[in-house]
């Protein structure tokens, strides 16, 4: 009986750890809604207020409905880094300036 409880506890802990790691790895999604200004195989431009938003797209982008100029759309997207330039001082210079 004690061994069964230990096995159940270990299994429960394993499931909780897997769920926590999956939740932590989820990338936040955003969305923008507006009329389509331009559409191509690699980009969709949408009017958001007074701003033009250009969202990249590729073959894996799921599109439902007739995507064309003038159609009102809601685009769900994620922010992805394309490059990172690490500065030599590691950003400590900016912190020192703020403290003065």
mmCIF file of N, CA, C and O in Angstrom:
data_model
loop_
_atom_site.group_PDB
_atom_site.id
_atom_site.type_symbol
_atom_site.label_atom_id
_atom_site.label_comp_id
_atom_site.label_asym_id
_atom_site.label_seq_id
_atom_site.Cartn_x
_atom_site.Cartn_y
_atom_site.Cartn_z
ATOM 1 N N UNK A 1 0.829 -1.199 0.000
ATOM 2 C CA UNK A 1 0.000 0.000 0.000
ATOM 3 C C UNK A 1 0.869 1.258 0.000
ATOM 4 O O UNK A 1 0.572 2.200 -0.708
ATOM 5 N N UNK A 2 1.936 1.248 0.790
ATOM 6 C CA UNK A 2 2.821 2.395 0.866
ATOM 7 C C UNK A 2 3.524 2.619 -0.477
ATOM 8 O O UNK A 2 3.689 3.756 -0.914
ATOM 9 N N UNK A 3 3.922 1.541 -1.120
ATOM 10 C CA UNK A 3 4.595 1.633 -2.413
ATOM 11 C C UNK A 3 3.661 2.242 -3.465
ATOM 12 O O UNK A 3 4.092 3.045 -4.299
ATOM 13 N N UNK A 4 2.394 1.901 -3.440
ATOM 14 C CA UNK A 4 1.412 2.454 -4.378
ATOM 15 C C UNK A 4 1.272 3.959 -4.180
ATOM 16 O O UNK A 4 1.178 4.719 -5.149
ATOM 17 N N UNK A 5 1.287 4.419 -2.934
ATOM 18 C CA UNK A 5 1.197 5.857 -2.648
ATOM 19 C C UNK A 5 2.440 6.578 -3.166
ATOM 20 O O UNK A 5 2.345 7.678 -3.715
ATOM 21 N N UNK A 6 3.605 5.973 -2.976
ATOM 22 C CA UNK A 6 4.848 6.578 -3.455
ATOM 23 C C UNK A 6 4.835 6.702 -4.973
ATOM 24 O O UNK A 6 5.224 7.733 -5.527
ATOM 25 N N UNK A 7 4.383 5.663 -5.646
ATOM 26 C CA UNK A 7 4.312 5.696 -7.107
ATOM 27 C C UNK A 7 3.331 6.771 -7.562
ATOM 28 O O UNK A 7 3.609 7.545 -8.483
ATOM 29 N N UNK A 8 2.186 6.862 -6.915
ATOM 30 C CA UNK A 8 1.186 7.877 -7.253
ATOM 31 C C UNK A 8 1.746 9.281 -7.025
ATOM 32 O O UNK A 8 1.526 10.187 -7.840
ATOM 33 N N UNK A 9 2.491 9.475 -5.934
ATOM 34 C CA UNK A 9 3.078 10.784 -5.647
ATOM 35 C C UNK A 9 4.109 11.167 -6.702
ATOM 36 O O UNK A 9 4.152 12.308 -7.173
ATOM 37 N N UNK A 10 4.938 10.223 -7.100
ATOM 38 C CA UNK A 10 5.959 10.487 -8.116
ATOM 39 C C UNK A 10 5.299 10.806 -9.458
ATOM 40 O O UNK A 10 5.704 11.735 -10.162
ATOM 41 N N UNK A 11 4.281 10.051 -9.832
ATOM 42 C CA UNK A 11 3.570 10.306 -11.081
ATOM 43 C C UNK A 11 2.903 11.686 -11.066
ATOM 44 O O UNK A 11 2.961 12.418 -12.053
ATOM 45 N N UNK A 12 2.284 12.034 -9.954
ATOM 46 C CA UNK A 12 1.634 13.338 -9.822
ATOM 47 C C UNK A 12 2.651 14.459 -9.954
ATOM 48 O O UNK A 12 2.427 15.444 -10.663
ATOM 49 N N UNK A 13 3.777 14.315 -9.287
ATOM 50 C CA UNK A 13 4.836 15.312 -9.364
ATOM 51 C C UNK A 13 5.347 15.437 -10.798
ATOM 52 O O UNK A 13 5.554 16.540 -11.310
ATOM 53 N N UNK A 14 5.536 14.329 -11.482
ATOM 54 C CA UNK A 14 5.988 14.354 -12.870
ATOM 55 C C UNK A 14 5.021 15.076 -13.775
ATOM 56 O O UNK A 14 5.424 15.884 -14.626
ATOM 57 N N UNK A 15 3.744 14.815 -13.605
ATOM 58 C CA UNK A 15 2.718 15.471 -14.423
ATOM 59 C C UNK A 15 2.712 16.973 -14.162
ATOM 60 O O UNK A 15 2.634 17.781 -15.093
ATOM 61 N N UNK A 16 2.820 17.373 -12.901
ATOM 62 C CA UNK A 16 2.844 18.796 -12.558
ATOM 63 C C UNK A 16 4.068 19.491 -13.158
ATOM 64 O O UNK A 16 3.971 20.617 -13.656
ATOM 65 N N UNK A 17 5.214 18.829 -13.115
ATOM 66 C CA UNK A 17 6.424 19.424 -13.687
ATOM 67 C C UNK A 17 6.305 19.582 -15.197
ATOM 68 O O UNK A 17 6.717 20.591 -15.766
ATOM 69 N N UNK A 18 5.748 18.585 -15.876
ATOM 70 C CA UNK A 18 5.550 18.686 -17.322
ATOM 71 C C UNK A 18 4.588 19.812 -17.675
ATOM 72 O O UNK A 18 4.824 20.570 -18.617
ATOM 73 N N UNK A 19 3.516 19.938 -16.925
ATOM 74 C CA UNK A 19 2.534 20.992 -17.177
ATOM 75 C C UNK A 19 3.147 22.364 -16.952
ATOM 76 O O UNK A 19 2.928 23.298 -17.726
ATOM 77 N N UNK A 20 3.945 22.511 -15.898
ATOM 78 C CA UNK A 20 4.581 23.793 -15.603
ATOM 79 C C UNK A 20 5.575 24.175 -16.688
ATOM 80 O O UNK A 20 5.639 25.339 -17.105
ATOM 81 N N UNK A 21 6.353 23.223 -17.184
ATOM 82 C CA UNK A 21 7.329 23.547 -18.224
ATOM 83 C C UNK A 21 6.640 23.892 -19.532
ATOM 84 O O UNK A 21 7.079 24.771 -20.266
ATOM 85 N N UNK A 22 5.556 23.241 -19.853
ATOM 86 C CA UNK A 22 4.810 23.551 -21.073
ATOM 87 C C UNK A 22 4.199 24.941 -20.980
ATOM 88 O O UNK A 22 4.202 25.706 -21.939
ATOM 89 N N UNK A 23 3.695 25.310 -19.818
ATOM 90 C CA UNK A 23 3.090 26.624 -19.626
ATOM 91 C C UNK A 23 4.155 27.712 -19.725
ATOM 92 O O UNK A 23 3.945 28.745 -20.342
ATOM 93 N N UNK A 24 5.318 27.490 -19.147
ATOM 94 C CA UNK A 24 6.389 28.479 -19.161
ATOM 95 C C UNK A 24 6.936 28.686 -20.568
ATOM 96 O O UNK A 24 7.420 29.759 -20.900
ATOM 97 N N UNK A 25 6.883 27.700 -21.426
ATOM 98 C CA UNK A 25 7.439 27.788 -22.776
ATOM 99 C C UNK A 25 6.481 28.450 -23.766
ATOM 100 O O UNK A 25 6.870 28.747 -24.886
ATOM 101 N N UNK A 26 5.245 28.710 -23.377
ATOM 102 C CA UNK A 26 4.264 29.304 -24.268
ATOM 103 C C UNK A 26 4.627 30.751 -24.583
ATOM 104 O O UNK A 26 4.880 31.542 -23.692
ATOM 105 N N UNK A 27 4.665 31.088 -25.865
ATOM 106 C CA UNK A 27 4.968 32.436 -26.305
ATOM 107 C C UNK A 27 3.667 33.230 -26.358
ATOM 108 O O UNK A 27 2.663 32.752 -26.881
ATOM 109 N N UNK A 28 3.695 34.445 -25.830
ATOM 110 C CA UNK A 28 2.510 35.288 -25.808
ATOM 111 C C UNK A 28 2.084 35.657 -27.225
ATOM 112 O O UNK A 28 2.911 35.914 -28.091
ATOM 113 N N UNK A 29 0.787 35.654 -27.477
ATOM 114 C CA UNK A 29 0.261 36.056 -28.776
ATOM 115 C C UNK A 29 -0.412 37.419 -28.660
ATOM 116 O O UNK A 29 -0.902 37.797 -27.596
ATOM 117 N N UNK A 30 -0.428 38.144 -29.759
ATOM 118 C CA UNK A 30 -1.038 39.470 -29.844
ATOM 119 C C UNK A 30 -1.981 39.463 -31.034
ATOM 120 O O UNK A 30 -1.932 38.550 -31.852
ATOM 121 N N UNK A 31 -2.801 40.503 -31.157
ATOM 122 C CA UNK A 31 -3.640 40.593 -32.338
ATOM 123 C C UNK A 31 -3.858 42.041 -32.734
ATOM 124 O O UNK A 31 -3.777 42.948 -31.908
ATOM 125 N N UNK A 32 -4.103 42.230 -34.014
ATOM 126 C CA UNK A 32 -4.419 43.538 -34.571
ATOM 127 C C UNK A 32 -5.615 43.355 -35.501
ATOM 128 O O UNK A 32 -5.713 42.358 -36.209
ATOM 129 N N UNK A 33 -6.537 44.320 -35.455
ATOM 130 C CA UNK A 33 -7.742 44.266 -36.281
ATOM 131 C C UNK A 33 -7.852 45.537 -37.104
ATOM 132 O O UNK A 33 -7.593 46.630 -36.593
ATOM 133 N N UNK A 34 -8.230 45.380 -38.360
ATOM 134 C CA UNK A 34 -8.430 46.539 -39.221
ATOM 135 C C UNK A 34 -8.598 46.112 -40.658
ATOM 136 O O UNK A 34 -8.516 44.927 -40.989
ATOM 137 N N UNK A 35 -8.821 47.106 -41.539
ATOM 138 C CA UNK A 35 -8.968 46.789 -42.954
ATOM 139 C C UNK A 35 -7.610 46.495 -43.608
ATOM 140 O O UNK A 35 -6.600 47.102 -43.250
ATOM 141 N N UNK A 36 -7.606 45.579 -44.546
ATOM 142 C CA UNK A 36 -6.387 45.209 -45.262
ATOM 143 C C UNK A 36 -6.056 46.309 -46.277
ATOM 144 O O UNK A 36 -6.898 46.697 -47.078
ATOM 145 N N UNK A 37 -4.812 46.803 -46.212
ATOM 146 C CA UNK A 37 -4.333 47.802 -47.165
ATOM 147 C C UNK A 37 -3.588 47.170 -48.332
ATOM 148 O O UNK A 37 -3.641 47.668 -49.450
ATOM 149 N N UNK A 38 -2.859 46.083 -48.025
ATOM 150 C CA UNK A 38 -2.047 45.411 -49.036
ATOM 151 C C UNK A 38 -1.859 43.968 -48.593
ATOM 152 O O UNK A 38 -1.770 43.683 -47.402
ATOM 153 N N UNK A 39 -1.767 43.058 -49.543
ATOM 154 C CA UNK A 39 -1.546 41.652 -49.224
ATOM 155 C C UNK A 39 -0.627 41.032 -50.279
ATOM 156 O O UNK A 39 -0.750 41.324 -51.462
ATOM 157 N N UNK A 40 0.332 40.236 -49.801
ATOM 158 C CA UNK A 40 1.229 39.500 -50.702
ATOM 159 C C UNK A 40 1.484 38.130 -50.082
ATOM 160 O O UNK A 40 0.962 37.816 -49.010
ATOM 161 N N UNK A 41 2.305 37.331 -50.729
ATOM 162 C CA UNK A 41 2.636 36.008 -50.196
ATOM 163 C C UNK A 41 3.464 36.090 -48.915
ATOM 164 O O UNK A 41 3.516 35.131 -48.152
ATOM 165 N N UNK A 42 4.105 37.238 -48.670
ATOM 166 C CA UNK A 42 5.009 37.360 -47.519
ATOM 167 C C UNK A 42 4.574 38.386 -46.486
ATOM 168 O O UNK A 42 5.216 38.515 -45.438
ATOM 169 N N UNK A 43 3.478 39.143 -46.747
ATOM 170 C CA UNK A 43 3.100 40.236 -45.855
ATOM 171 C C UNK A 43 1.622 40.588 -45.994
ATOM 172 O O UNK A 43 1.040 40.465 -47.074
ATOM 173 N N UNK A 44 1.044 41.036 -44.860
ATOM 174 C CA UNK A 44 -0.300 41.618 -44.857
ATOM 175 C C UNK A 44 -0.175 42.976 -44.184
ATOM 176 O O UNK A 44 0.340 43.068 -43.065
ATOM 177 N N UNK A 45 -0.639 44.038 -44.841
ATOM 178 C CA UNK A 45 -0.644 45.381 -44.260
ATOM 179 C C UNK A 45 -2.066 45.718 -43.842
ATOM 180 O O UNK A 45 -3.012 45.547 -44.611
ATOM 181 N N UNK A 46 -2.203 46.189 -42.592
ATOM 182 C CA UNK A 46 -3.512 46.493 -42.012
ATOM 183 C C UNK A 46 -3.488 47.919 -41.474
ATOM 184 O O UNK A 46 -2.478 48.379 -40.933
ATOM 185 N N UNK A 47 -4.615 48.633 -41.618
ATOM 186 C CA UNK A 47 -4.757 49.975 -41.048
ATOM 187 C C UNK A 47 -5.239 49.851 -39.609
ATOM 188 O O UNK A 47 -6.301 49.290 -39.346
ATOM 189 N N UNK A 48 -4.450 50.354 -38.657
ATOM 190 C CA UNK A 48 -4.817 50.335 -37.233
ATOM 191 C C UNK A 48 -4.811 51.787 -36.777
ATOM 192 O O UNK A 48 -3.762 52.387 -36.566
ATOM 193 N N UNK A 49 -6.009 52.380 -36.690
ATOM 194 C CA UNK A 49 -6.078 53.812 -36.389
ATOM 195 C C UNK A 49 -5.445 54.589 -37.525
ATOM 196 O O UNK A 49 -5.803 54.414 -38.680
ATOM 197 N N UNK A 50 -4.444 55.410 -37.215
ATOM 198 C CA UNK A 50 -3.729 56.164 -38.241
ATOM 199 C C UNK A 50 -2.469 55.436 -38.709
ATOM 200 O O UNK A 50 -1.770 55.916 -39.590
ATOM 201 N N UNK A 51 -2.163 54.296 -38.105
ATOM 202 C CA UNK A 51 -0.925 53.570 -38.395
ATOM 203 C C UNK A 51 -1.137 52.429 -39.377
ATOM 204 O O UNK A 51 -2.180 51.795 -39.400
ATOM 205 N N UNK A 52 -0.085 52.171 -40.149
ATOM 206 C CA UNK A 52 -0.049 51.021 -41.061
ATOM 207 C C UNK A 52 0.780 49.942 -40.376
ATOM 208 O O UNK A 52 1.943 50.156 -40.047
ATOM 209 N N UNK A 53 0.192 48.789 -40.151
ATOM 210 C CA UNK A 53 0.879 47.651 -39.529
ATOM 211 C C UNK A 53 1.185 46.633 -40.619
ATOM 212 O O UNK A 53 0.285 46.198 -41.329
ATOM 213 N N UNK A 54 2.448 46.251 -40.737
ATOM 214 C CA UNK A 54 2.845 45.214 -41.683
ATOM 215 C C UNK A 54 3.228 43.966 -40.897
ATOM 216 O O UNK A 54 4.150 43.999 -40.094
ATOM 217 N N UNK A 55 2.517 42.884 -41.145
ATOM 218 C CA UNK A 55 2.737 41.619 -40.460
ATOM 219 C C UNK A 55 3.256 40.616 -41.486
ATOM 220 O O UNK A 55 2.635 40.420 -42.535
ATOM 221 N N UNK A 56 4.387 39.989 -41.178
ATOM 222 C CA UNK A 56 4.953 38.986 -42.086
ATOM 223 C C UNK A 56 4.087 37.732 -42.071
ATOM 224 O O UNK A 56 3.433 37.423 -41.074
ATOM 225 N N UNK A 57 4.097 37.024 -43.196
ATOM 226 C CA UNK A 57 3.388 35.747 -43.286
ATOM 227 C C UNK A 57 4.186 34.799 -44.168
ATOM 228 O O UNK A 57 5.051 35.223 -44.927
ATOM 229 N N UNK A 58 3.892 33.494 -44.020
ATOM 230 C CA UNK A 58 4.548 32.488 -44.857
ATOM 231 C C UNK A 58 3.541 31.393 -45.197
ATOM 232 O O UNK A 58 2.345 31.537 -44.928
ATOM 233 N N UNK A 59 4.023 30.314 -45.754
ATOM 234 C CA UNK A 59 3.137 29.232 -46.191
ATOM 235 C C UNK A 59 2.380 28.591 -45.034
ATOM 236 O O UNK A 59 1.309 28.015 -45.228
ATOM 237 N N UNK A 60 2.897 28.697 -43.820
ATOM 238 C CA UNK A 60 2.216 28.077 -42.668
ATOM 239 C C UNK A 60 1.148 28.978 -42.047
ATOM 240 O O UNK A 60 0.442 28.555 -41.143
ATOM 241 N N UNK A 61 1.008 30.220 -42.523
ATOM 242 C CA UNK A 61 -0.001 31.135 -41.989
ATOM 243 C C UNK A 61 -1.389 30.649 -42.377
ATOM 244 O O UNK A 61 -1.686 30.477 -43.562
ATOM 245 N N UNK A 62 -2.230 30.412 -41.382
ATOM 246 C CA UNK A 62 -3.594 29.925 -41.622
ATOM 247 C C UNK A 62 -4.501 31.112 -41.955
ATOM 248 O O UNK A 62 -4.574 32.073 -41.205
ATOM 249 N N UNK A 63 -5.171 31.041 -43.087
ATOM 250 C CA UNK A 63 -6.087 32.094 -43.516
ATOM 251 C C UNK A 63 -7.462 31.475 -43.711
ATOM 252 O O UNK A 63 -7.610 30.499 -44.442
ATOM 253 N N UNK A 64 -8.472 32.048 -43.046
ATOM 254 C CA UNK A 64 -9.852 31.605 -43.266
ATOM 255 C C UNK A 64 -10.618 32.760 -43.910
ATOM 256 O O UNK A 64 -10.538 33.890 -43.454
ATOM 257 N N UNK A 65 -11.318 32.477 -44.972
ATOM 258 C CA UNK A 65 -12.067 33.506 -45.680
ATOM 259 C C UNK A 65 -11.286 34.041 -46.862
ATOM 260 O O UNK A 65 -10.210 33.556 -47.205
ATOM 261 N N UNK A 66 -11.844 35.076 -47.499
ATOM 262 C CA UNK A 66 -11.274 35.669 -48.705
ATOM 263 C C UNK A 66 -10.402 36.855 -48.304
ATOM 264 O O UNK A 66 -10.900 37.950 -48.035
ATOM 265 N N UNK A 67 -9.092 36.644 -48.257
ATOM 266 C CA UNK A 67 -8.146 37.682 -47.863
ATOM 267 C C UNK A 67 -7.852 38.573 -49.061
ATOM 268 O O UNK A 67 -7.244 38.146 -50.040
ATOM 269 N N UNK A 68 -8.328 39.836 -48.995
ATOM 270 C CA UNK A 68 -8.109 40.778 -50.088
ATOM 271 C C UNK A 68 -8.120 42.194 -49.530
ATOM 272 O O UNK A 68 -8.552 42.435 -48.395
ATOM 273 N N UNK A 69 -7.625 43.124 -50.326
ATOM 274 C CA UNK A 69 -7.589 44.532 -49.934
ATOM 275 C C UNK A 69 -9.007 45.003 -49.617
ATOM 276 O O UNK A 69 -9.948 44.713 -50.352
ATOM 277 N N UNK A 70 -9.154 45.699 -48.491
ATOM 278 C CA UNK A 70 -10.452 46.218 -48.062
ATOM 279 C C UNK A 70 -11.171 45.333 -47.067
ATOM 280 O O UNK A 70 -12.048 45.804 -46.338
ATOM 281 N N UNK A 71 -10.830 44.047 -47.012
ATOM 282 C CA UNK A 71 -11.487 43.138 -46.067
ATOM 283 C C UNK A 71 -11.055 43.498 -44.639
ATOM 284 O O UNK A 71 -9.907 43.867 -44.394
ATOM 285 N N UNK A 72 -11.990 43.426 -43.700
ATOM 286 C CA UNK A 72 -11.653 43.645 -42.295
ATOM 287 C C UNK A 72 -11.155 42.317 -41.728
ATOM 288 O O UNK A 72 -11.833 41.298 -41.847
ATOM 289 N N UNK A 73 -9.972 42.346 -41.111
ATOM 290 C CA UNK A 73 -9.355 41.125 -40.602
ATOM 291 C C UNK A 73 -8.903 41.317 -39.165
ATOM 292 O O UNK A 73 -8.699 42.432 -38.695
ATOM 293 N N UNK A 74 -8.764 40.207 -38.476
ATOM 294 C CA UNK A 74 -8.077 40.166 -37.195
ATOM 295 C C UNK A 74 -6.910 39.221 -37.376
ATOM 296 O O UNK A 74 -7.099 38.055 -37.736
ATOM 297 N N UNK A 75 -5.708 39.727 -37.148
ATOM 298 C CA UNK A 75 -4.490 38.942 -37.320
ATOM 299 C C UNK A 75 -3.923 38.628 -35.944
ATOM 300 O O UNK A 75 -3.726 39.526 -35.132
ATOM 301 N N UNK A 76 -3.704 37.357 -35.692
ATOM 302 C CA UNK A 76 -3.039 36.928 -34.459
ATOM 303 C C UNK A 76 -1.577 36.674 -34.808
ATOM 304 O O UNK A 76 -1.275 36.010 -35.796
ATOM 305 N N UNK A 77 -0.671 37.240 -34.004
ATOM 306 C CA UNK A 77 0.750 37.106 -34.300
ATOM 307 C C UNK A 77 1.559 36.967 -33.019
ATOM 308 O O UNK A 77 1.067 37.218 -31.927
ATOM 309 N N UNK A 78 2.819 36.555 -33.175
ATOM 310 C CA UNK A 78 3.776 36.455 -32.075
ATOM 311 C C UNK A 78 4.988 37.290 -32.425
ATOM 312 O O UNK A 78 5.343 37.422 -33.595
ATOM 313 N N UNK A 79 5.637 37.839 -31.415
ATOM 314 C CA UNK A 79 6.875 38.577 -31.655
ATOM 315 C C UNK A 79 8.038 37.599 -31.576
ATOM 316 O O UNK A 79 8.149 36.837 -30.627
ATOM 317 N N UNK A 80 8.892 37.640 -32.590
ATOM 318 C CA UNK A 80 10.033 36.740 -32.663
ATOM 319 C C UNK A 80 11.288 37.557 -32.946
ATOM 320 O O UNK A 80 11.299 38.364 -33.878
ATOM 321 N N UNK A 81 12.313 37.352 -32.159
ATOM 322 C CA UNK A 81 13.584 38.050 -32.386
ATOM 323 C C UNK A 81 14.224 37.528 -33.663
ATOM 324 O O UNK A 81 14.264 36.327 -33.897
ATOM 325 N N UNK A 82 14.725 38.439 -34.497
ATOM 326 C CA UNK A 82 15.433 38.042 -35.706
ATOM 327 C C UNK A 82 16.939 38.207 -35.540
ATOM 328 O O UNK A 82 17.709 37.597 -36.260
ATOM 329 N N UNK A 83 17.359 39.063 -34.599
ATOM 330 C CA UNK A 83 18.782 39.191 -34.272
ATOM 331 C C UNK A 83 18.914 39.832 -32.899
ATOM 332 O O UNK A 83 18.015 40.522 -32.438
ATOM 333 N N UNK A 84 20.038 39.586 -32.256
ATOM 334 C CA UNK A 84 20.337 40.163 -30.949
ATOM 335 C C UNK A 84 21.770 40.670 -30.992
ATOM 336 O O UNK A 84 22.682 39.916 -31.333
ATOM 337 N N UNK A 85 21.982 41.944 -30.670
ATOM 338 C CA UNK A 85 23.306 42.541 -30.660
ATOM 339 C C UNK A 85 23.642 42.888 -29.209
ATOM 340 O O UNK A 85 23.116 43.851 -28.656
ATOM 341 N N UNK A 86 24.498 42.092 -28.585
ATOM 342 C CA UNK A 86 24.876 42.311 -27.190
ATOM 343 C C UNK A 86 25.984 43.345 -27.147
ATOM 344 O O UNK A 86 27.001 43.212 -27.827
ATOM 345 N N UNK A 87 25.814 44.379 -26.334
ATOM 346 C CA UNK A 87 26.793 45.453 -26.212
ATOM 347 C C UNK A 87 27.930 45.030 -25.290
ATOM 348 O O UNK A 87 27.743 44.232 -24.382
ATOM 349 N N UNK A 88 29.104 45.595 -25.500
ATOM 350 C CA UNK A 88 30.312 45.214 -24.761
ATOM 351 C C UNK A 88 30.195 45.431 -23.259
ATOM 352 O O UNK A 88 30.683 44.640 -22.472
ATOM 353 N N UNK A 89 29.524 46.519 -22.807
ATOM 354 C CA UNK A 89 29.437 46.785 -21.369
ATOM 355 C C UNK A 89 28.301 46.031 -20.696
ATOM 356 O O UNK A 89 28.077 46.173 -19.511
ATOM 357 N N UNK A 90 27.581 45.228 -21.434
ATOM 358 C CA UNK A 90 26.505 44.420 -20.866
ATOM 359 C C UNK A 90 25.316 45.230 -20.403
ATOM 360 O O UNK A 90 24.494 44.771 -19.632
ATOM 361 N N UNK A 91 25.221 46.486 -20.820
ATOM 362 C CA UNK A 91 24.073 47.326 -20.430
ATOM 363 C C UNK A 91 24.247 48.003 -19.096
ATOM 364 O O UNK A 91 23.391 48.714 -18.622
ATOM 365 N N UNK A 92 25.399 47.815 -18.431
ATOM 366 C CA UNK A 92 25.603 48.412 -17.105
ATOM 367 C C UNK A 92 25.778 49.912 -17.170
ATOM 368 O O UNK A 92 25.473 50.621 -16.239
ATOM 369 N N UNK A 93 26.242 50.435 -18.285
ATOM 370 C CA UNK A 93 26.429 51.879 -18.431
ATOM 371 C C UNK A 93 25.133 52.626 -18.298
ATOM 372 O O UNK A 93 25.066 53.693 -17.691
ATOM 373 N N UNK A 94 24.067 52.102 -18.849
ATOM 374 C CA UNK A 94 22.751 52.760 -18.768
ATOM 375 C C UNK A 94 22.255 52.791 -17.332
ATOM 376 O O UNK A 94 21.679 53.770 -16.887
ATOM 377 N N UNK A 95 22.501 51.728 -16.590
ATOM 378 C CA UNK A 95 22.055 51.681 -15.189
ATOM 379 C C UNK A 95 22.808 52.697 -14.357
ATOM 380 O O UNK A 95 22.255 53.346 -13.482
ATOM 381 N N UNK A 96 24.105 52.877 -14.612
ATOM 382 C CA UNK A 96 24.899 53.849 -13.855
ATOM 383 C C UNK A 96 24.428 55.258 -14.109
ATOM 384 O O UNK A 96 24.359 56.077 -13.198
ATOM 385 N N UNK A 97 24.071 55.572 -15.344
ATOM 386 C CA UNK A 97 23.607 56.909 -15.672
ATOM 387 C C UNK A 97 22.298 57.228 -14.967
ATOM 388 O O UNK A 97 22.072 58.346 -14.543
ATOM 389 N N UNK A 98 21.426 56.248 -14.839
ATOM 390 C CA UNK A 98 20.135 56.469 -14.172
ATOM 391 C C UNK A 98 20.308 56.733 -12.686
ATOM 392 O O UNK A 98 19.541 57.445 -12.092
ATOM 393 N N UNK A 99 21.311 56.140 -12.057
ATOM 394 C CA UNK A 99 21.512 56.276 -10.623
ATOM 395 C C UNK A 99 22.108 57.628 -10.247
ATOM 396 O O UNK A 99 22.052 58.033 -9.104
ATOM 397 N N UNK A 100 22.709 58.338 -11.181
ATOM 398 C CA UNK A 100 23.349 59.626 -10.861
ATOM 399 C C UNK A 100 22.355 60.746 -10.767
ATOM 400 O O UNK A 100 21.322 60.781 -11.262
#
